[in-house]
Short mmCIF file of C-alpha atoms in Angstrom, two decimals:
data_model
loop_
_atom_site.label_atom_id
_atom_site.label_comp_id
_atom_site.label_asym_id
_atom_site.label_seq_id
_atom_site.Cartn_x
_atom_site.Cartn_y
_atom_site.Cartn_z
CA UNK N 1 26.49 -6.54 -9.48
CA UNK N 2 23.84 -7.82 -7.23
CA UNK N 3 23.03 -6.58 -4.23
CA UNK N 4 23.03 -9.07 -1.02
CA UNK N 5 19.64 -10.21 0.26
CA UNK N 6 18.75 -8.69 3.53
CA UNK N 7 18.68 -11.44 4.86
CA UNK N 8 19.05 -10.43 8.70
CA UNK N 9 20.39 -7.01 8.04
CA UNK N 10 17.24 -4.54 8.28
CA UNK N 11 16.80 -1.23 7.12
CA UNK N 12 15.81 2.06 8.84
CA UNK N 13 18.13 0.65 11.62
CA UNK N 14 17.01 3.22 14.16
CA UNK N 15 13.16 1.98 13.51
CA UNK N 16 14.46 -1.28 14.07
CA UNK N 17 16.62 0.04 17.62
CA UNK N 18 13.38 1.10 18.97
CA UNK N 19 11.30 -1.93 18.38
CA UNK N 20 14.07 -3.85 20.27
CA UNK N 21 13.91 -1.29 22.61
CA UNK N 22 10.55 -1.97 23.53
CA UNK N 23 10.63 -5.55 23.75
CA UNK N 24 13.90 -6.09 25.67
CA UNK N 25 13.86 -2.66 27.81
CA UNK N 26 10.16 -1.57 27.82
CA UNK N 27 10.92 1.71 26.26
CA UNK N 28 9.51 3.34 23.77
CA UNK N 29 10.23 5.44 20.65
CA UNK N 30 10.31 9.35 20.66
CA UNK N 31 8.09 10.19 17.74
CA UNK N 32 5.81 13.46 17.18
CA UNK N 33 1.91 12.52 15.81
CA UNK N 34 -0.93 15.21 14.14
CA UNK N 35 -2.51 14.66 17.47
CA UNK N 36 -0.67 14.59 20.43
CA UNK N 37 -4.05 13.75 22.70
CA UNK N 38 -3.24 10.04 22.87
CA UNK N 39 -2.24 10.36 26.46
CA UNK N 40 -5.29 11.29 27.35
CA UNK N 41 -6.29 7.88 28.94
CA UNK N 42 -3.37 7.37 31.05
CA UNK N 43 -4.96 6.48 34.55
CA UNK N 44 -8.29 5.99 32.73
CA UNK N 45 -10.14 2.15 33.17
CA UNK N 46 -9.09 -0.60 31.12
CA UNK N 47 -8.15 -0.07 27.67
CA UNK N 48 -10.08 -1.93 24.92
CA UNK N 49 -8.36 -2.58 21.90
CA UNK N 50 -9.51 -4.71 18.25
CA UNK N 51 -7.32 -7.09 16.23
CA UNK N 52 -8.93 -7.07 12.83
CA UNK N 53 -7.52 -9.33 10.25
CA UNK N 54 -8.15 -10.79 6.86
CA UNK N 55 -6.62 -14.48 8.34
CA UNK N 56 -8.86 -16.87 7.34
CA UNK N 57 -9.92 -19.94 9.25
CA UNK N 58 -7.78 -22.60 11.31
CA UNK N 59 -4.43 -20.94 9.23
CA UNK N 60 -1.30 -21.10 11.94
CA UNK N 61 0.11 -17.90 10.63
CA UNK N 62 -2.81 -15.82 12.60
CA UNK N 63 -2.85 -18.25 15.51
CA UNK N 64 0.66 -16.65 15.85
CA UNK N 65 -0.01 -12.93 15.48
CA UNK N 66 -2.99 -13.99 17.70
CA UNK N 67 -0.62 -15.29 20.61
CA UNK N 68 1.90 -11.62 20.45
CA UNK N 69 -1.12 -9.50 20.34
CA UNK N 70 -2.36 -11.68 23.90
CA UNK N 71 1.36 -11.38 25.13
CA UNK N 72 1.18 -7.71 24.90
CA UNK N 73 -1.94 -7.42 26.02
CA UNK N 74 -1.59 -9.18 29.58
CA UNK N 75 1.75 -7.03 30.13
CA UNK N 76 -0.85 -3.75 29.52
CA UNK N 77 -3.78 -4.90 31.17
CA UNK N 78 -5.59 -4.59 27.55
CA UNK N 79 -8.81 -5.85 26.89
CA UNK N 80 -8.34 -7.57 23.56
CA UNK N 81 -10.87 -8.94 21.11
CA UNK N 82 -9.86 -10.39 17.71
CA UNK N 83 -11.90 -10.72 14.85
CA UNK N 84 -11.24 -11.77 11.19
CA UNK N 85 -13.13 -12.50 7.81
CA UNK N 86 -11.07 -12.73 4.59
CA UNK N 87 -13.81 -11.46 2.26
CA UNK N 88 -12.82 -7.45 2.00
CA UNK N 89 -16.18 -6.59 2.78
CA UNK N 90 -16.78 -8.83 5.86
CA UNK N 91 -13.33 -7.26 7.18
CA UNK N 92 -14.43 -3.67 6.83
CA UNK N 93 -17.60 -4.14 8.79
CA UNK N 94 -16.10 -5.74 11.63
CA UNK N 95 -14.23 -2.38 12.06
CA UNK N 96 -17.21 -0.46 11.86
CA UNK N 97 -18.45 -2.68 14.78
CA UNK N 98 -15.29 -2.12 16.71
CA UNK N 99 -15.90 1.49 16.05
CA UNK N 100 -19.35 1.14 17.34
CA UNK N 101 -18.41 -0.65 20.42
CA UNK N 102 -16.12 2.83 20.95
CA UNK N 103 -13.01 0.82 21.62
CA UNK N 104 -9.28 2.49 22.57
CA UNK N 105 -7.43 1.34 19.65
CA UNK N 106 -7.59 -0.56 16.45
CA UNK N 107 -4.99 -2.36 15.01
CA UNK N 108 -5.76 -3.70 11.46
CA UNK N 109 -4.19 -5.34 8.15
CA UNK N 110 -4.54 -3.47 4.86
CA UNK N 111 -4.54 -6.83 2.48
CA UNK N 112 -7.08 -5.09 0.45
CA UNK N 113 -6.88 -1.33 1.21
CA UNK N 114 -9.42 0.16 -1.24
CA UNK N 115 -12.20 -1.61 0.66
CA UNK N 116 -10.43 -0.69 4.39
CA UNK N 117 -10.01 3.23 3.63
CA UNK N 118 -13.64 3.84 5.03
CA UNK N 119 -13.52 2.06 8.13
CA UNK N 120 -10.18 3.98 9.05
CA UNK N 121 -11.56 7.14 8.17
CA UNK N 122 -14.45 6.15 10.16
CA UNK N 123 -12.46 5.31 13.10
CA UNK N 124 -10.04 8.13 12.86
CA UNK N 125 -13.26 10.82 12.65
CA UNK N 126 -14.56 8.55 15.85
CA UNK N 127 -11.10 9.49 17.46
CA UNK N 128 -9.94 6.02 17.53
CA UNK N 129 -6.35 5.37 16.84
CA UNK N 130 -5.23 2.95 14.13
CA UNK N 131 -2.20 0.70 12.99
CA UNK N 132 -1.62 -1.36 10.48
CA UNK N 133 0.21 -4.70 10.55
CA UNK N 134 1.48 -7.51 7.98
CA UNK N 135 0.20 -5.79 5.06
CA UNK N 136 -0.41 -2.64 3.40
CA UNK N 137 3.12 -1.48 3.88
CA UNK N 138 2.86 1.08 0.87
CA UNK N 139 -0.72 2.32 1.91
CA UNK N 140 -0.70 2.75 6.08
CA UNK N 141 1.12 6.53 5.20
CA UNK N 142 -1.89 7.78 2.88
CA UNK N 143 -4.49 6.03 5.05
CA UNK N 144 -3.82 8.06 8.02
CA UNK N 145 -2.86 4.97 10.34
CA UNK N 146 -0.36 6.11 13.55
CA UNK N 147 2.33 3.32 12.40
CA UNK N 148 3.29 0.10 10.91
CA UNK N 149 4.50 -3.47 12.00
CA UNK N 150 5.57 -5.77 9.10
CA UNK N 151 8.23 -6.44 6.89
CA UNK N 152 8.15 -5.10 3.65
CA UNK N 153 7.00 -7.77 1.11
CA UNK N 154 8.84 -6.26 -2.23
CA UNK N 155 12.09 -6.35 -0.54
CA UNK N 156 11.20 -10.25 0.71
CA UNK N 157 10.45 -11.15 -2.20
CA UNK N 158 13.74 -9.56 -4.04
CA UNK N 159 15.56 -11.37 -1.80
CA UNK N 160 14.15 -14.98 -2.39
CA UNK N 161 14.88 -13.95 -6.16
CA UNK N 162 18.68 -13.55 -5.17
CA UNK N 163 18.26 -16.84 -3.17
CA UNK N 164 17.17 -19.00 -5.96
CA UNK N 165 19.78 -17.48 -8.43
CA UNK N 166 22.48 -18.39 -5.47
CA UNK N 167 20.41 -22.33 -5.46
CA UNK N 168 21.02 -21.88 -9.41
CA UNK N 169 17.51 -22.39 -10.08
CA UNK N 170 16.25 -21.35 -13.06
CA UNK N 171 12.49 -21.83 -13.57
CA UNK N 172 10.32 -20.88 -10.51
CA UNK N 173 6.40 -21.74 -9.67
CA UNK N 174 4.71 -18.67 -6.84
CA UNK N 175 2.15 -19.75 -5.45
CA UNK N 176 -0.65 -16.89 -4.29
CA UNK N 177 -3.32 -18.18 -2.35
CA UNK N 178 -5.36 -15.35 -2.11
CA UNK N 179 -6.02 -12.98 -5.31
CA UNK N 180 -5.79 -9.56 -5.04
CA UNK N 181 -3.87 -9.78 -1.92
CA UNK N 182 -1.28 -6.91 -1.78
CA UNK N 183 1.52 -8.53 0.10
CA UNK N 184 1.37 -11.69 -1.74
CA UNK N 185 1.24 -10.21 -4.76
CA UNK N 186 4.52 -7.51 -4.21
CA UNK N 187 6.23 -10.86 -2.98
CA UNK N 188 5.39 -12.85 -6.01
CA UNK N 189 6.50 -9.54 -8.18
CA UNK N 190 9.99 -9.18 -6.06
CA UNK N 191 10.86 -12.74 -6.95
CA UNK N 192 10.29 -12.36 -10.69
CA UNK N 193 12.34 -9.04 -10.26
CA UNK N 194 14.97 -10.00 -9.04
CA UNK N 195 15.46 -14.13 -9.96
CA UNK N 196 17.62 -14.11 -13.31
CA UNK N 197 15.56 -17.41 -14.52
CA UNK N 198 11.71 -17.39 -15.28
CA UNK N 199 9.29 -16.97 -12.48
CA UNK N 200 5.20 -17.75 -13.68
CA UNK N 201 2.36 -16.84 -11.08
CA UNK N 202 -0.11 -19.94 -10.09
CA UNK N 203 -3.37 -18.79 -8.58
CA UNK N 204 -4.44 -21.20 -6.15
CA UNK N 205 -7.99 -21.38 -3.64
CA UNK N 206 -5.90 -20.81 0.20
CA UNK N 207 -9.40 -22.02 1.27
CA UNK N 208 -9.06 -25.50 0.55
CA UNK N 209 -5.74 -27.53 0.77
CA UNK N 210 -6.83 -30.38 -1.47
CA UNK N 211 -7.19 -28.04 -4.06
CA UNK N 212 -4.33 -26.05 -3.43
CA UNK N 213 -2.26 -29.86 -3.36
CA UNK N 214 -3.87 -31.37 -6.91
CA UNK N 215 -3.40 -27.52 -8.91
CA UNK N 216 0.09 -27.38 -8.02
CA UNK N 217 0.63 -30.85 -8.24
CA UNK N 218 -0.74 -30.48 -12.14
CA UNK N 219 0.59 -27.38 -13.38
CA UNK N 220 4.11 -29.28 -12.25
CA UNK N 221 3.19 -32.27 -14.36
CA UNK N 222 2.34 -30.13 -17.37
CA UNK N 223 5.81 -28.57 -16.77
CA UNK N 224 8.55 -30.60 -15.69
CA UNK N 225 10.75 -27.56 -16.10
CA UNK N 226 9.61 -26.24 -12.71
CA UNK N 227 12.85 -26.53 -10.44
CA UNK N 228 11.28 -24.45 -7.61
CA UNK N 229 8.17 -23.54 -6.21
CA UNK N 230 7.62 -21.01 -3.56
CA UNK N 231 4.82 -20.49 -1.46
CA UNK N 232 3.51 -17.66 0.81
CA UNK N 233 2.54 -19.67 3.49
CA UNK N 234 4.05 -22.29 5.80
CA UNK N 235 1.03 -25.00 4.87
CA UNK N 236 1.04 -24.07 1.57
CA UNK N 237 4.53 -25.38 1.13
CA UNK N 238 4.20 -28.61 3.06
CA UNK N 239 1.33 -28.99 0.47
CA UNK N 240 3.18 -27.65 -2.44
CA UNK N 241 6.00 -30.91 -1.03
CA UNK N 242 3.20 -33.61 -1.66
CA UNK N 243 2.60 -31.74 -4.99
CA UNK N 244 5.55 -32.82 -6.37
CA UNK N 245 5.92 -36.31 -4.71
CA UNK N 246 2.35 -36.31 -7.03
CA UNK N 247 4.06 -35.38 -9.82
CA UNK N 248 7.02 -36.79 -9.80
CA UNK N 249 8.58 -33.54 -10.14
CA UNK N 250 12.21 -33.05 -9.11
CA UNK N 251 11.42 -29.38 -7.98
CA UNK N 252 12.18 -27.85 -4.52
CA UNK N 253 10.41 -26.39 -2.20
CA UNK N 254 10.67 -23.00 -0.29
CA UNK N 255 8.54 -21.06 1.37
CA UNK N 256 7.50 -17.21 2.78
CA UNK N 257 6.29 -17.48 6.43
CA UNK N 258 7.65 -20.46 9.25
CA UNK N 259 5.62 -22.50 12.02
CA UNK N 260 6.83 -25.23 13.99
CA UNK N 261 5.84 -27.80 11.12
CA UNK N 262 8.17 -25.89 8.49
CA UNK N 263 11.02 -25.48 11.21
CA UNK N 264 11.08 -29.55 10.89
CA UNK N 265 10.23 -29.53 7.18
CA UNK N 266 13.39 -27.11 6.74
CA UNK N 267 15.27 -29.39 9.57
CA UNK N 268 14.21 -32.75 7.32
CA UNK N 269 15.43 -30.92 4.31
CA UNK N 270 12.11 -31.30 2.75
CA UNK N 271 11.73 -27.30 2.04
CA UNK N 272 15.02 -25.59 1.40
CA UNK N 273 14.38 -22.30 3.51
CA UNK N 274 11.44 -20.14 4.68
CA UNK N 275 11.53 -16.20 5.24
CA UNK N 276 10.35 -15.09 8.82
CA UNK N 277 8.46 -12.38 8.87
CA UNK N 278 7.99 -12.90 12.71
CA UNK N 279 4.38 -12.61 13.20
CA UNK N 280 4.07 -13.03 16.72
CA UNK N 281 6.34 -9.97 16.85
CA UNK N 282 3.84 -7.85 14.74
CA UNK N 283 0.98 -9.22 17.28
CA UNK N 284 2.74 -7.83 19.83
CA UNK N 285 4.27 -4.42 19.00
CA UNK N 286 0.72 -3.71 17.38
CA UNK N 287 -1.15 -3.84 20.27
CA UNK N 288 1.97 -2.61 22.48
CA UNK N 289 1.78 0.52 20.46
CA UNK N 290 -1.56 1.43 20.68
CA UNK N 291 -0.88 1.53 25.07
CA UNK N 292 1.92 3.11 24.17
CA UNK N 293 0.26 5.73 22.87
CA UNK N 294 -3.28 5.80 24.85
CA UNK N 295 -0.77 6.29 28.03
CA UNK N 296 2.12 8.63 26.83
CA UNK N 297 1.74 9.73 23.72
CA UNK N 298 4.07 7.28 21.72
CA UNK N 299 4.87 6.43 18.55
CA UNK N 300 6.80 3.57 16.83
CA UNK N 301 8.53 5.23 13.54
CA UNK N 302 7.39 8.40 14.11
CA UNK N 303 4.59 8.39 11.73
CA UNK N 304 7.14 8.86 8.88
CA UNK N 305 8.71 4.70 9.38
CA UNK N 306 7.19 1.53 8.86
CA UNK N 307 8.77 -0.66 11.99
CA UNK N 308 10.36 -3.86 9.95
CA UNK N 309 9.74 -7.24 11.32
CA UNK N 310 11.59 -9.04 8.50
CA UNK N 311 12.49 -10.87 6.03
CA UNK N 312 15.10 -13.46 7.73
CA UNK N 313 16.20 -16.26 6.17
CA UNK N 314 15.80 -19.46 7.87
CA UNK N 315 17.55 -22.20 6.27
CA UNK N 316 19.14 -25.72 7.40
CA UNK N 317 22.22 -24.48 8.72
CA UNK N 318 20.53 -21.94 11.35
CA UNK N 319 17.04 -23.63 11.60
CA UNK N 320 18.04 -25.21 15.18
CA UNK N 321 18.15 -21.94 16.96
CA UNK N 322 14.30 -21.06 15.93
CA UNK N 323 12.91 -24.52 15.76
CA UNK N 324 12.33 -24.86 20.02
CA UNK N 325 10.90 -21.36 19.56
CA UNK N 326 8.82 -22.36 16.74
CA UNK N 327 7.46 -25.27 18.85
CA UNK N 328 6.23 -23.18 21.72
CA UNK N 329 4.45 -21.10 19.35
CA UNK N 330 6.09 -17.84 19.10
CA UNK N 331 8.25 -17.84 15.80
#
């Protein structure tokens, strides 16, 4: 029998409590941490805090974590810098700058962990406290990182598999726009696991959407079996829709992550639904946490809980309720 997608319904509901908690009360969760000396700046100077991603370019995903992590910072009086590279390497040196410009707090994504465990280690041994956000949900624990703000990609990804089987689809296309990505790649591997009809990886350069548009577009001419192709990004779909107007392929469309332009595609009809992972809302509790924390000794989870920021299904007959949101740039 198979088991519902989680569509709305988190788990770890009292992880959950507390994030709404913070947002809608300004409290904060009651967790113990190996070192409980991260109130020692309360009444200090301004805090400085790093946003270290491996977003690349001009992608709206990023501009959206980018806007929660500025929302929380103005509440807290944070000085915030953000910096990004998508090359592993690039991304783990711009930590060891942050580290060497002694800043309060880091708060960092984990796409490619092997090549971030130095930097942490390095900013941990520099006292520095670290979370980890959108990715790396199975590796924040072992790296030694105070919390987590993301939803976790295996169980998105099982739950678009139980989506398409309820669309009756039966031969999907992923699309992974970064290789060796971990979160793409445990979404990618949740579909296949759970989809009763035949999921096939396409490896695609996120870099540049003309490419990303004409390999798609061919692998569905190859295959006119394709029925569905998903995507793990909200330009990669609207892409992955002129694909198959290309190809004259009668597959759909759907789609991991939402921006304004996919709450229309969904509203048009041209992308059946998108999963919300709410990035704006991992922005913000990531740098909310690390205040949180520098001033009172807080933690989000305890340590011991990633705090879940999705998957939600948004789909035709509920897109109206996130689509004004998604226009002003915070969903």
């Amino acid at each position: 029998m198979k088991t519902p997608p989680p569509s709305f319904a988190f788990t770890r509901t009292a992880v959950v409590t507390a994030a709404a908690c913070l947002l809608l009360a300004g409290c904060s969760a009651v967790g113990a941490t190996d070192d409980a000396s991260g109130a020692d700046a309360a009444g200090t100077a301004r805090l400085k805090v790093a946003l270290i991603t491996h977003g690349g370019e001009g992608d709206a995903f990023w501009e959206l974590v980018q806007k929660g992590a500025r929302a929380a910072a103005a509440k807290d009086d944070i000085e915030l810098t953000y910096a990004n590279d998508s090359e592993p390497a690039g991304q783990a040196e711009l930590m060891r700058d942050a580290i060497r410009q002694k800043v309060d707090g880091i708060a960092v994504t984990l796409a490619k962990p092997t090549a971030m465990a130095a930097p942490v280690a390095e900013a941990r041994a520099a006292g520095i406290p670290v979370v980890g956000l959108n990715s790396g949900i199975d590796e924040w624990q072992s790296a030694g990182l105070l919390g987590y703000f993301g939803q976790d990609d295996s169980v998105a990804g099982r739950a678009v598999g139980d989506k398409l089987d309820d669309l009756r689809a039966k031969h999907a296309l992923c699309v992974i726009h970064e290789r060796g990505n971990v979160a793409l790649e445990a979404r990618c591997a949740g579909v296949k696991k759970a989809f009763g009809g035949e999921t096939e990886n396409l490896y695609v350069d996120g870099t540049d959407m003309d490419a990303v548009t004409a390999t798609v577009a061919a692998r569905l001419s190859q295959d006119p079996s394709f029925d569905e192709v998903v995507t793990n990004g909200a330009q990669f779909a609207l892409a992955a829709v002129k694909s198959a107007r290309e190809a004259d392929s009668k597959a759909h469309v759907a789609t991991f992550d939402l921006n304004k332009d996919m709450a229309q595609a969904v509203q048009d009809g041209d992308v059946q639904f998108a999963v919300d992972q709410q990035p704006y809302l991992q922005g913000y509790l990531a740098v909310d946490s690390l205040w949180l924390y520098r001033t009172n000794g807080n933690t989000l989870g305890g340590g011991e809980a990633p705090v879940l920021t999705g998957p939600a299904f948004v789909t035709k007959a509920n897109v109206a309720s996130v689509a004004r949101l998604a226009a002003n740039g915070t969903r």
